[in-house]
PDB file of C-alpha atoms and ligand atoms in Angstrom:
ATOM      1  CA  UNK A   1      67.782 108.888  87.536  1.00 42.00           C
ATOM      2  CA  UNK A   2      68.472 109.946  84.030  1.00 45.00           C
ATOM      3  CA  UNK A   3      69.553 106.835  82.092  1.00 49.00           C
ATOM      4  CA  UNK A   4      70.604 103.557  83.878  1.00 51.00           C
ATOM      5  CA  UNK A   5      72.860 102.714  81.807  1.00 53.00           C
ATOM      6  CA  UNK A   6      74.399 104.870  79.756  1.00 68.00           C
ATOM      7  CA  UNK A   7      77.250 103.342  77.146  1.00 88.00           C
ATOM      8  CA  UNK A   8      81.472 105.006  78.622  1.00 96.00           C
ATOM      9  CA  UNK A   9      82.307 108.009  76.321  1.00 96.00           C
ATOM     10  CA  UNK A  10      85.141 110.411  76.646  1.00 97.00           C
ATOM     11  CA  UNK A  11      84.053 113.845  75.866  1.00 97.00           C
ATOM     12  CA  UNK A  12      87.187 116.047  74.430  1.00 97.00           C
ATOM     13  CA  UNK A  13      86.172 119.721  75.405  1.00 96.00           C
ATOM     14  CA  UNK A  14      87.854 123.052  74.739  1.00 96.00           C
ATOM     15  CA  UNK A  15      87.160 126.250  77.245  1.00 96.00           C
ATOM     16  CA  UNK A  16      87.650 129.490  76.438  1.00 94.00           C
ATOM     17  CA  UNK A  17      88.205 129.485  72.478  1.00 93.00           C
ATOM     18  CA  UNK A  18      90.392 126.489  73.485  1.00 93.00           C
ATOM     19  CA  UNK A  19      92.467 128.177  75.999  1.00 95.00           C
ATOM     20  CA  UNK A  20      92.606 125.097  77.978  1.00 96.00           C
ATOM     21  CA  UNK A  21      91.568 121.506  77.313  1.00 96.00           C
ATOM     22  CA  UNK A  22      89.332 119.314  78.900  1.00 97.00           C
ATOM     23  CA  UNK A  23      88.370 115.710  79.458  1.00 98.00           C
ATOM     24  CA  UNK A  24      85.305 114.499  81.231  1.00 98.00           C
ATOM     25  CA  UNK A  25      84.395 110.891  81.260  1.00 98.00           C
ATOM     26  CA  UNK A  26      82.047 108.205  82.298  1.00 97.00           C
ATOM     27  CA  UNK A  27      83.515 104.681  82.583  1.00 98.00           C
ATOM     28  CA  UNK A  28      81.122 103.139  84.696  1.00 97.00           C
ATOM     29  CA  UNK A  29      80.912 100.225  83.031  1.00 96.00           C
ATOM     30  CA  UNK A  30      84.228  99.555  82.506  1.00 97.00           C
ATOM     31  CA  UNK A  31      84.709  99.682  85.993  1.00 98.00           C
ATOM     32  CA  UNK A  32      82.259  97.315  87.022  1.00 97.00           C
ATOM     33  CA  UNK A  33      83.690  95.088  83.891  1.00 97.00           C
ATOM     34  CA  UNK A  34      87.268  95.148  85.357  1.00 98.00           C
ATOM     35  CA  UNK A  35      85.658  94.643  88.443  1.00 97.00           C
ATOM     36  CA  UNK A  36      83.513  91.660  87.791  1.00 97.00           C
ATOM     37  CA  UNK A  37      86.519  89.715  86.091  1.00 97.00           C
ATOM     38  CA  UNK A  38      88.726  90.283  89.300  1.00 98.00           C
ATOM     39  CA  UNK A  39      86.444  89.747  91.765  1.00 97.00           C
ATOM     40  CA  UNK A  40      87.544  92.727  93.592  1.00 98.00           C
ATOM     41  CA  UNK A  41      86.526  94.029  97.083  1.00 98.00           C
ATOM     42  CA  UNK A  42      85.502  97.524  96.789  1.00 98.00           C
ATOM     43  CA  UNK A  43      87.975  99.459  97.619  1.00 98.00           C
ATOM     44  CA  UNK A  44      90.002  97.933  95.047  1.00 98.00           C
ATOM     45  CA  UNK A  45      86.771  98.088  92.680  1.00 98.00           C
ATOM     46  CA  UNK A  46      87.238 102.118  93.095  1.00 98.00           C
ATOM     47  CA  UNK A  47      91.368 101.762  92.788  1.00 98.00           C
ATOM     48  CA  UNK A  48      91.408 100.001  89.637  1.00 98.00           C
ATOM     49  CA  UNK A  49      88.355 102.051  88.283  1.00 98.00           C
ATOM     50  CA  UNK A  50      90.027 104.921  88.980  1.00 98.00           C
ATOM     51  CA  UNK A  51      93.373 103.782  87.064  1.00 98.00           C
ATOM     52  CA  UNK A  52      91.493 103.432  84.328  1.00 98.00           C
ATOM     53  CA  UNK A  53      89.890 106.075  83.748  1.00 98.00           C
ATOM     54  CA  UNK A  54      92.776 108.042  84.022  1.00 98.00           C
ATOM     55  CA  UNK A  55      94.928 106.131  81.914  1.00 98.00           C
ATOM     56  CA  UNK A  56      91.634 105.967  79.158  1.00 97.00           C
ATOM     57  CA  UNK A  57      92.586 110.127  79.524  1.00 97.00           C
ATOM     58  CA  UNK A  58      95.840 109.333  78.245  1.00 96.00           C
ATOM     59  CA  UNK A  59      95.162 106.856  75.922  1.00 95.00           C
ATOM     60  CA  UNK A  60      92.439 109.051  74.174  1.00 95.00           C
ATOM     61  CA  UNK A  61      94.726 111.571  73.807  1.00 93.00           C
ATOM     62  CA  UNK A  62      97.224 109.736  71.783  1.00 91.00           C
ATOM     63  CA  UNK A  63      96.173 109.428  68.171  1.00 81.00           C
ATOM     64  CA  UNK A  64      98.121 107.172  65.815  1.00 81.00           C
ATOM     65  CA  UNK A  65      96.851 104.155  64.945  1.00 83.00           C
ATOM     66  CA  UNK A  66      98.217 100.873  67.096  1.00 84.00           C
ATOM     67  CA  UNK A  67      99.834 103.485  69.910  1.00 93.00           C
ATOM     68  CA  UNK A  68      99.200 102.443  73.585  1.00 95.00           C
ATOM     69  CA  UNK A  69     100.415 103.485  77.004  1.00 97.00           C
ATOM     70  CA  UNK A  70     100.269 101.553  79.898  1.00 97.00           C
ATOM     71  CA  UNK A  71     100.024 103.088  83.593  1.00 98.00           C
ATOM     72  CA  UNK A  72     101.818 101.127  86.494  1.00 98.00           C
ATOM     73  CA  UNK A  73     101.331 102.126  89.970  1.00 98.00           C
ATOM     74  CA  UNK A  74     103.852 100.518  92.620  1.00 98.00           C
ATOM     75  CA  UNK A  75     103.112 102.322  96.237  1.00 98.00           C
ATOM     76  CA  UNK A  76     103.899  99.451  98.615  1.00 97.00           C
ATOM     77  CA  UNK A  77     100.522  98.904  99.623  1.00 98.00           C
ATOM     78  CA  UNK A  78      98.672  95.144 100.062  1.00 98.00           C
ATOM     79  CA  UNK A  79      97.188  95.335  96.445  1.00 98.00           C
ATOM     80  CA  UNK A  80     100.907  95.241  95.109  1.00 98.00           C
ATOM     81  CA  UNK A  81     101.311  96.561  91.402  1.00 98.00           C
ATOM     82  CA  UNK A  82      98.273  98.112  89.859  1.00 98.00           C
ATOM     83  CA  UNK A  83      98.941  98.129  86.090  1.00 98.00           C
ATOM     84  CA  UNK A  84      96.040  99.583  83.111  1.00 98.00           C
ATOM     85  CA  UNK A  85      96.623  99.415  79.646  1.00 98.00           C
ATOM     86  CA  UNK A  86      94.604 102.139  76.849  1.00 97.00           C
ATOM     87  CA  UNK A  87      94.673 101.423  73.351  1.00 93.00           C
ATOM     88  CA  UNK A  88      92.739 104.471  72.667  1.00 85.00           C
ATOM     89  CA  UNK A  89      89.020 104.001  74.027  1.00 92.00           C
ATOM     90  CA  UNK A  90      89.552 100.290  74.972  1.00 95.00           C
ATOM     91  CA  UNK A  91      91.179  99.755  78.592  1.00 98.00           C
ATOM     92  CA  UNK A  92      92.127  96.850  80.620  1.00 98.00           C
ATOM     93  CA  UNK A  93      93.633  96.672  84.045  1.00 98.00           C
ATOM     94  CA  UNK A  94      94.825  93.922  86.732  1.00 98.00           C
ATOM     95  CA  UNK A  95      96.657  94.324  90.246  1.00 98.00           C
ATOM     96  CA  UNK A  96      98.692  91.571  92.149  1.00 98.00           C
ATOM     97  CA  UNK A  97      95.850  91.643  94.722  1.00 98.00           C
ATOM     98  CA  UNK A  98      92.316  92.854  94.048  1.00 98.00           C
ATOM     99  CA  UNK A  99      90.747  91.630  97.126  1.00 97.00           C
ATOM    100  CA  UNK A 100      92.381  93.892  99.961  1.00 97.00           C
ATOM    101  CA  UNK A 101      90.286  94.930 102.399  1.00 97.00           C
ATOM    102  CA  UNK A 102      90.584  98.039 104.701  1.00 97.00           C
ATOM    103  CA  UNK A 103      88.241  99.766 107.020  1.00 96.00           C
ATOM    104  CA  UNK A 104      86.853 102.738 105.458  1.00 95.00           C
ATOM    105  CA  UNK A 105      88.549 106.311 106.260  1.00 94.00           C
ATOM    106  CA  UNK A 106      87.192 108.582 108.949  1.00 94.00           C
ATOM    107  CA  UNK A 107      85.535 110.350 106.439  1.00 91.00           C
ATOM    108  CA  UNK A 108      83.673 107.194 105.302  1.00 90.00           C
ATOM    109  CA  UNK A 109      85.416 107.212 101.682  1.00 93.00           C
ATOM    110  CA  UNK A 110      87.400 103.806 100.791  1.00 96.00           C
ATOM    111  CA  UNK A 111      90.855 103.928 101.828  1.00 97.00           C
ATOM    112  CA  UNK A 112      92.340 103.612  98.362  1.00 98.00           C
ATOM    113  CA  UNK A 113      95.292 105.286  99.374  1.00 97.00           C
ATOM    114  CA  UNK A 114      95.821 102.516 102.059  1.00 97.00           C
ATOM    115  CA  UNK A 115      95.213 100.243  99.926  1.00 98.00           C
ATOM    116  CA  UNK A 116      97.748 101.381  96.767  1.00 98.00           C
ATOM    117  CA  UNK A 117     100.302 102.566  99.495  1.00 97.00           C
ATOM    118  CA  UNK A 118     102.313 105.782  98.703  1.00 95.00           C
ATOM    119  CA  UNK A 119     106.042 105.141  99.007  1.00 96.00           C
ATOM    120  CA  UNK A 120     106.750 104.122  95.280  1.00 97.00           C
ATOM    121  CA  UNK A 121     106.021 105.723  91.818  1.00 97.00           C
ATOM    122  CA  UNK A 122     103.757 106.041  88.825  1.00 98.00           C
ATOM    123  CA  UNK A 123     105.297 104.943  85.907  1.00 98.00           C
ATOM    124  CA  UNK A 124     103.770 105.936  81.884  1.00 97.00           C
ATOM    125  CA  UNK A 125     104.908 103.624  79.232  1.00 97.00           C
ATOM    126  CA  UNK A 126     103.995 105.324  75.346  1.00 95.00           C
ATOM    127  CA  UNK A 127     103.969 103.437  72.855  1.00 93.00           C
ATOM    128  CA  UNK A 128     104.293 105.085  69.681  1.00 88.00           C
ATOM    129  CA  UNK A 129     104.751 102.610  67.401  1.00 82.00           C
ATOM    130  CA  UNK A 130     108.411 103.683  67.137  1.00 80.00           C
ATOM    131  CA  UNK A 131     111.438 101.099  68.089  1.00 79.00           C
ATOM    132  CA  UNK A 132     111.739 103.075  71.406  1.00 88.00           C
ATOM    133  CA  UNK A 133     108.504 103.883  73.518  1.00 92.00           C
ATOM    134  CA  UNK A 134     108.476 107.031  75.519  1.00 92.00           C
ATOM    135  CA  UNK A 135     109.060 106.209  79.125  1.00 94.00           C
ATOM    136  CA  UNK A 136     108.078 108.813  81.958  1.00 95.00           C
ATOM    137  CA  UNK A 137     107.617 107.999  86.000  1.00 95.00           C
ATOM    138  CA  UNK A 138     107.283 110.135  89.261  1.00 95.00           C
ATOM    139  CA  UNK A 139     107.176 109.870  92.639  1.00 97.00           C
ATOM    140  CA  UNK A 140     103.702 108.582  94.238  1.00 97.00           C
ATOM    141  CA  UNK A 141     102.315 111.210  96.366  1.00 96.00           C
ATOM    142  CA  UNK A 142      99.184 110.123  97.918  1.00 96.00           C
ATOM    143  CA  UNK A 143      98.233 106.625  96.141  1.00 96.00           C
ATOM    144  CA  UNK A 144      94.503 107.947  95.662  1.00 97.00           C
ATOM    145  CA  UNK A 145      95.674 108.211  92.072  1.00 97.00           C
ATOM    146  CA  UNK A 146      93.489 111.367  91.342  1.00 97.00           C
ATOM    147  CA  UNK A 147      96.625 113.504  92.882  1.00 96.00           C
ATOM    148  CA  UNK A 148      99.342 111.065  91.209  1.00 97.00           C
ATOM    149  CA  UNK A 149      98.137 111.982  87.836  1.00 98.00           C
ATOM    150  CA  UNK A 150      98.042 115.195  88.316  1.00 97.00           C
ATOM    151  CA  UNK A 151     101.351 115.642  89.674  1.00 97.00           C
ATOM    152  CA  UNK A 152     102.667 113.102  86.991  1.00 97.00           C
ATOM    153  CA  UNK A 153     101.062 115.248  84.332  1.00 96.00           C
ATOM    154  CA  UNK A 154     102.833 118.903  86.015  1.00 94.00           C
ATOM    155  CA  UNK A 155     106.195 117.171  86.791  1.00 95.00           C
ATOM    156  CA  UNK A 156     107.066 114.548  83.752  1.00 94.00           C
ATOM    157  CA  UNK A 157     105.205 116.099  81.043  1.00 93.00           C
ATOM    158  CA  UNK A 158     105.288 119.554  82.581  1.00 93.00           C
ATOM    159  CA  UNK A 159     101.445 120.060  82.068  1.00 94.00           C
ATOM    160  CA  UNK A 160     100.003 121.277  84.813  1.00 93.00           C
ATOM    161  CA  UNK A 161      96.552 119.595  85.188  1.00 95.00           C
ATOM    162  CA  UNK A 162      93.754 118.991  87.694  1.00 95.00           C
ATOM    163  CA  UNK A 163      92.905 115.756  87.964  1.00 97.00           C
ATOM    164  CA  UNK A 164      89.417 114.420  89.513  1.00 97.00           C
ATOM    165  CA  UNK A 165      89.048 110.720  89.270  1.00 98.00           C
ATOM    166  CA  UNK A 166      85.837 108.657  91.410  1.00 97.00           C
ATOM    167  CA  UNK A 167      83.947 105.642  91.707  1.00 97.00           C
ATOM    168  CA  UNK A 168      81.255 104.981  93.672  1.00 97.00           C
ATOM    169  CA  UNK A 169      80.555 101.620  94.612  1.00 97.00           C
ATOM    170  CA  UNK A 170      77.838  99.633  96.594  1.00 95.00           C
ATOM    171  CA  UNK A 171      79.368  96.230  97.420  1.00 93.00           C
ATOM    172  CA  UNK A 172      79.988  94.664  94.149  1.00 93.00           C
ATOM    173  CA  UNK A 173      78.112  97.130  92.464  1.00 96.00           C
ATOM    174  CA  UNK A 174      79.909 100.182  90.462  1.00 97.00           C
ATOM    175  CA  UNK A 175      77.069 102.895  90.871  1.00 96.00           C
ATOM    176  CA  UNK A 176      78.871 105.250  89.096  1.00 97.00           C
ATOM    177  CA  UNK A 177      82.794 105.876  87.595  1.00 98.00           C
ATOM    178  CA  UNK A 178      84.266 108.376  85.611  1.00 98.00           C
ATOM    179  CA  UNK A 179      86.937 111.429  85.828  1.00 98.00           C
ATOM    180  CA  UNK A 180      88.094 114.873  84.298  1.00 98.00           C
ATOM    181  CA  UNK A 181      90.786 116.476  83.083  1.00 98.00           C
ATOM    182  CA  UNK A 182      91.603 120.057  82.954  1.00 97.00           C
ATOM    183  CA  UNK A 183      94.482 121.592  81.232  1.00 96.00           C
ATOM    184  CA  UNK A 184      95.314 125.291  80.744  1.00 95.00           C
ATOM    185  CA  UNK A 185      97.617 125.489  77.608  1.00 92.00           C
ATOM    186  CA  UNK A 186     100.182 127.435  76.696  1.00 90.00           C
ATOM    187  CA  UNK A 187      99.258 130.966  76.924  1.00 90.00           C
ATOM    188  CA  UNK A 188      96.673 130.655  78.864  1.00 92.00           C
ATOM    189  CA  UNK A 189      95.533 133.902  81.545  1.00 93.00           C
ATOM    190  CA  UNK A 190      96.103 133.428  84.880  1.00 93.00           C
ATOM    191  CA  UNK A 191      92.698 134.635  85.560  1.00 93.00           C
ATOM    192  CA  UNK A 192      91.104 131.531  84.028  1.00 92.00           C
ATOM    193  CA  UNK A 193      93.523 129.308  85.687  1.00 92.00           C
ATOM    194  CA  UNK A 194      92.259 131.001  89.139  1.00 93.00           C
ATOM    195  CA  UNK A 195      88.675 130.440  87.759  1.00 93.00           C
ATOM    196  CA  UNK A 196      89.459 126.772  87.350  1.00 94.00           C
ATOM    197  CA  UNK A 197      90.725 126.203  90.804  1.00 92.00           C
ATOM    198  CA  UNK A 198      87.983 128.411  92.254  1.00 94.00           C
ATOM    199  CA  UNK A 199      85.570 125.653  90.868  1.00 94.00           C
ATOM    200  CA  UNK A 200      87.587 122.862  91.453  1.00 93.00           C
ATOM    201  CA  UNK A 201      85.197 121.894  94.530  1.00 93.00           C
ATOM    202  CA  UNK A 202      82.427 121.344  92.325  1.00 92.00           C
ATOM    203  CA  UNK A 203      83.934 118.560  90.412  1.00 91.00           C
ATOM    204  CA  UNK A 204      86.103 116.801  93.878  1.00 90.00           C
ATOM    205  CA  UNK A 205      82.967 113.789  94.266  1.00 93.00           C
ATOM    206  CA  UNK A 206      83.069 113.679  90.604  1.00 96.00           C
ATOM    207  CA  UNK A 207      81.002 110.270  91.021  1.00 96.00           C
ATOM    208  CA  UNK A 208      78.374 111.296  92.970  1.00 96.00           C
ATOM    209  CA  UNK A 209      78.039 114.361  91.053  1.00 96.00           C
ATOM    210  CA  UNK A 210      77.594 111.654  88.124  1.00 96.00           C
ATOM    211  CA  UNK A 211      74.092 110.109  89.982  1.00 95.00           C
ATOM    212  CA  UNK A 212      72.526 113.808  89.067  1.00 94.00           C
ATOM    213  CA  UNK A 213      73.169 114.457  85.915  1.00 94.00           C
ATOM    214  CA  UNK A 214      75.068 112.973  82.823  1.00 94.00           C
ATOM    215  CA  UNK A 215      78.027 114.060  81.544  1.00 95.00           C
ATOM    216  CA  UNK A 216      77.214 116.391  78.921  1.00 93.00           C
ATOM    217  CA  UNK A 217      74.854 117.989  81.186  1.00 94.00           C
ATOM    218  CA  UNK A 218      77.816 118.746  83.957  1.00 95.00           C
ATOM    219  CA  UNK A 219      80.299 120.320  81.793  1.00 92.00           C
ATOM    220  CA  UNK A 220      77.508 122.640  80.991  1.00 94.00           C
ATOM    221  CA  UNK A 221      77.237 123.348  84.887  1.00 94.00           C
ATOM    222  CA  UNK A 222      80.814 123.299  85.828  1.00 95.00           C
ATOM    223  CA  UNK A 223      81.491 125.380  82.892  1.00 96.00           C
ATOM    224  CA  UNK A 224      79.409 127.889  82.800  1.00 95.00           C
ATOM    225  CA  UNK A 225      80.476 131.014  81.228  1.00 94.00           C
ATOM    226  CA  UNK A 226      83.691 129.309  79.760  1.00 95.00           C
ATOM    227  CA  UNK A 227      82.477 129.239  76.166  1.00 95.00           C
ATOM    228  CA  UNK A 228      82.740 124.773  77.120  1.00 96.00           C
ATOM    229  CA  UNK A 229      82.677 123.536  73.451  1.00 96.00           C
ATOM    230  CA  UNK A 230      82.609 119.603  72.728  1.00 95.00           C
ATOM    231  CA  UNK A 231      84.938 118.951  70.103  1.00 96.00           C
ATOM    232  CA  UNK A 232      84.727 114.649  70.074  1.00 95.00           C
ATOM    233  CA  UNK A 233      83.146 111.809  72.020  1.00 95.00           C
ATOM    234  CA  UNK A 234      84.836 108.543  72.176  1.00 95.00           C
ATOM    235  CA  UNK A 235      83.330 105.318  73.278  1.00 95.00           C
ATOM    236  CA  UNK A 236      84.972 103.421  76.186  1.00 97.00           C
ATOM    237  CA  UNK A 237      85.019 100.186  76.828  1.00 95.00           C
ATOM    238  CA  UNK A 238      87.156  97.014  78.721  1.00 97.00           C
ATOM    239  CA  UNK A 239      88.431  95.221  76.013  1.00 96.00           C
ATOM    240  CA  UNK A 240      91.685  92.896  76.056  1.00 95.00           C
ATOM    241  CA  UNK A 241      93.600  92.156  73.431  1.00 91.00           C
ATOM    242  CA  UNK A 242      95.079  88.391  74.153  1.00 94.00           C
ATOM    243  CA  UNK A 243      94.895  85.995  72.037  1.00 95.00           C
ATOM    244  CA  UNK A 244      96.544  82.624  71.372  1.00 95.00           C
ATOM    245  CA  UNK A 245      98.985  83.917  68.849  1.00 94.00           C
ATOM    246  CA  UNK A 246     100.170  86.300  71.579  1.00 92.00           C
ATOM    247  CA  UNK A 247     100.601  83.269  74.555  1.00 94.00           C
ATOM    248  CA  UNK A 248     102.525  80.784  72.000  1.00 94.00           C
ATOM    249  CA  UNK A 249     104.883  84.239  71.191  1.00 92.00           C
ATOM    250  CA  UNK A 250     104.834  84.522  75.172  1.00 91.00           C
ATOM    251  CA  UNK A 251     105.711  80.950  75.194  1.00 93.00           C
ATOM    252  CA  UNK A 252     108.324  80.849  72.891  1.00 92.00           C
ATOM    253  CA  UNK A 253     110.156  83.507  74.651  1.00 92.00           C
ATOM    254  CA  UNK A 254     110.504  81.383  77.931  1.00 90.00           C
ATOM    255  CA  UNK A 255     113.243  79.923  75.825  1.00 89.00           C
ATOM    256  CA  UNK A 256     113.790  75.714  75.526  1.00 90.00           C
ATOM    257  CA  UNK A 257     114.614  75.315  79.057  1.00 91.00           C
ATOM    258  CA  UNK A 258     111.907  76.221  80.017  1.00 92.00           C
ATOM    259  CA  UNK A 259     109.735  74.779  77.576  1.00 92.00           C
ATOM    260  CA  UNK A 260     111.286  71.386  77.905  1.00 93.00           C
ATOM    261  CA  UNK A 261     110.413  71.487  81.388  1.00 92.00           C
ATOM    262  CA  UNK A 262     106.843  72.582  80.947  1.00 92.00           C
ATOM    263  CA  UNK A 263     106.418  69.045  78.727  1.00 93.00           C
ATOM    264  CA  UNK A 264     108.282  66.672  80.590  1.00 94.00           C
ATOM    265  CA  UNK A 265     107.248  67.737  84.582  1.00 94.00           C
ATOM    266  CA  UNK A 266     103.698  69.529  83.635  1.00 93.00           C
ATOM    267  CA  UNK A 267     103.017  67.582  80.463  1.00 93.00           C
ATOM    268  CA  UNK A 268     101.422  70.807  79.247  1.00 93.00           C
ATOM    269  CA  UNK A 269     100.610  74.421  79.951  1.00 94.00           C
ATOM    270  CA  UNK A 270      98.025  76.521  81.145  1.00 94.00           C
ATOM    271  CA  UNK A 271      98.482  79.689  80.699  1.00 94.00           C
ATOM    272  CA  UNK A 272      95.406  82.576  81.983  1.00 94.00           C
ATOM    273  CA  UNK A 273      95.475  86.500  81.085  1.00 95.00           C
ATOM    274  CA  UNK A 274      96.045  88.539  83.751  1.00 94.00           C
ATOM    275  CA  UNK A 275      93.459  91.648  82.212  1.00 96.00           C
ATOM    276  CA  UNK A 276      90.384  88.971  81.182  1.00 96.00           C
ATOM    277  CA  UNK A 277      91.051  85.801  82.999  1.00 95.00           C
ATOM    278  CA  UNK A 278      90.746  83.817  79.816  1.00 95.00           C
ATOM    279  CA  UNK A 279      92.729  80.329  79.621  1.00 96.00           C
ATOM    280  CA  UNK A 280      94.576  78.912  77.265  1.00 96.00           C
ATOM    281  CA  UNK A 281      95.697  75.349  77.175  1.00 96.00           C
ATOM    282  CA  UNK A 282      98.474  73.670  75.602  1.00 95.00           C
ATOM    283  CA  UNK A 283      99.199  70.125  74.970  1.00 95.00           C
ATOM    284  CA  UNK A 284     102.541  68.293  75.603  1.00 94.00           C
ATOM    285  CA  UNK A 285     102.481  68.227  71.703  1.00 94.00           C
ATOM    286  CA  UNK A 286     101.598  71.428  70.886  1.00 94.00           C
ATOM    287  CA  UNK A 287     104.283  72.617  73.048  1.00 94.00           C
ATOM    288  CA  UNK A 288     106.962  70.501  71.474  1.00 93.00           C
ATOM    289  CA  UNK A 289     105.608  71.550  68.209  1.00 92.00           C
ATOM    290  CA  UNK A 290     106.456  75.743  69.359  1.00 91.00           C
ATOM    291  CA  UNK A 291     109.613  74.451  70.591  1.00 87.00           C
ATOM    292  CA  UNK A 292     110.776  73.130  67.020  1.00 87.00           C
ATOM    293  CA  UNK A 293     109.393  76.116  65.519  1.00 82.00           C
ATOM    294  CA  UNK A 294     111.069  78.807  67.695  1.00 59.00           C
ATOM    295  CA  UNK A 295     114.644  80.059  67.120  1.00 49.00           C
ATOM    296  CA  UNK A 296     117.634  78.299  68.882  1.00 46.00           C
ATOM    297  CA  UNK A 297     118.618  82.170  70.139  1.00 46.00           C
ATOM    298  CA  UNK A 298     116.129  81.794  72.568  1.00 45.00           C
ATOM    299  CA  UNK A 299     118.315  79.118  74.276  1.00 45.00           C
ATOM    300  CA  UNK A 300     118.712  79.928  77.851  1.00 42.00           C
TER     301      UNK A 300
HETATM  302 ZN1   ZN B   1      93.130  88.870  78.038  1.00 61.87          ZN
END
């Protein structure tokens, strides 16, 4: 055992005198974060962990200042929605229900699948700081999530990309989390693309493969005689981004109805985040007091 452990980081890697990209990642402890906060069973420990890290992918690769994108995954399956959230390095995720629990697959792997379901869609929401956020969704086709990304990636964005995404987890324990991303740009020979695939067993238990060595050390293996060149690290980390300002706003919204009801039947509110689990209370008065303040227009 190298380092117990060792802080998330994204490496950004170019192959090949950056004839295709890649992003490998450790976000072990963002997993077990996101998975101590939820109290989740494990195989929706290794779900969520796995949403993560590939949305944290997506988020890292957006670079303006304030941009987002949020990842929502709707397959039908017991855990319901599965929704993460990347503001560059910092990721949060929830799901309707994070304690499903299914036997284990015949292969002895967690049935995330199963648990996700399959018959719905992943859906990308970018936020680019612009009035209108870039919207893209595709058909589920596994709910393992590894496979959804990738297919999201080649279909919406018409990237093709192979996606590995894992998390290995001992009861409540995440042992080890993280994913990569490989994408052959524009130009690129198919000979290198054929390399890529030919390899693309080495990385498939991307976890485990995580217990032997850290990451910088496997990009050197997997990428042996690719020219692999890191370009960036970014830290990773579970970080929400509630606050009270953003519950009284959420508040507000519900419109005077609403409101009005909230004082006179609950004589208050109590309002928790669905990413961190923090509450926040708020008194028959204070609630009158957002009322008054908040626009008639609201009026429902
Ligand atoms: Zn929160």
């Amino acid at each position: 055992m190298y380092e117990l452990h060792p802080e998330d980081e994204m490496l950004h890697l170019t192959l090949m005198d950056g004839q295709a990209r890649v992003l490998l990642c450790e976000t072990t402890r963002m997993a077990q974060r996101c998975a101590d906060i939820h109290h989740t069973t494990p195989v929706c420990t290794a779900a969520l962990g796995r949403l993560m890290t590939g949305t944290a992918m997506m988020g890292v690769m957006m670079k303006g200042e304030g941009e987002s994108v949020s990842v929502t995954v709707k397959g039908g399956g017991p855990m319901g929605t599965l929704v993460a959230v990347a503001e560059q390095g910092n990721v949060r995720a929830c799901a309707d229900n994070p304690r499903v629990e299914l036997p284990l697959k015949a292969d002895g792997k967690l049935d995330v699948g199963g648990a996700v379901g399959h018959e719905g869609r992943i859906s990308v929401v970018k936020d680019l700081g612009m009035k209108e956020p870039y919207i893209g969704q595709c058909e589920l086709v596994s709910g393992e999530i590894a496979m959804d990304f990738a297919n999201y990636f080649t279909v919406s964005e018409q990237q093709p990309s192979l996606v590995a995404l894992g998390v290995l987890v001992n009861g409540n324990a995440v042992l080890k989390a993280g994913g990569l991303l490989i994408q052959p740009l524009p130009g690129c020979p198919e000979e290198i693309i054929d390399q890529l695939e030919l390899r693309s067993p080495m990385f498939a238990d991307i976890s485990r493969e995580m217990t032997f060595a850290p990451i910088s050390q496997l990009c050197e293996d997997w990428f042996r005689g690719m020219e692999p060149r890191i370009l960036e690290r970014t830290p990773l980390d579970y970080r929400c981004t509630c606050s009270r300002d953003r519950m009284e706003k959420a508040l507000i919204s519900l419109g005077r109805k609403d409101l009005q009801s909230l004082i006179d039947e609950d004589h208050g509110a109590e309002l928790v985040c669905h990413f961190c689990r923090n509450k926040y209370s708020f008194t028959a008065e204070e609630l009158t007091a957002l009322m008054d303040g908040s626009k008639g227009d609201n009026e429902k």
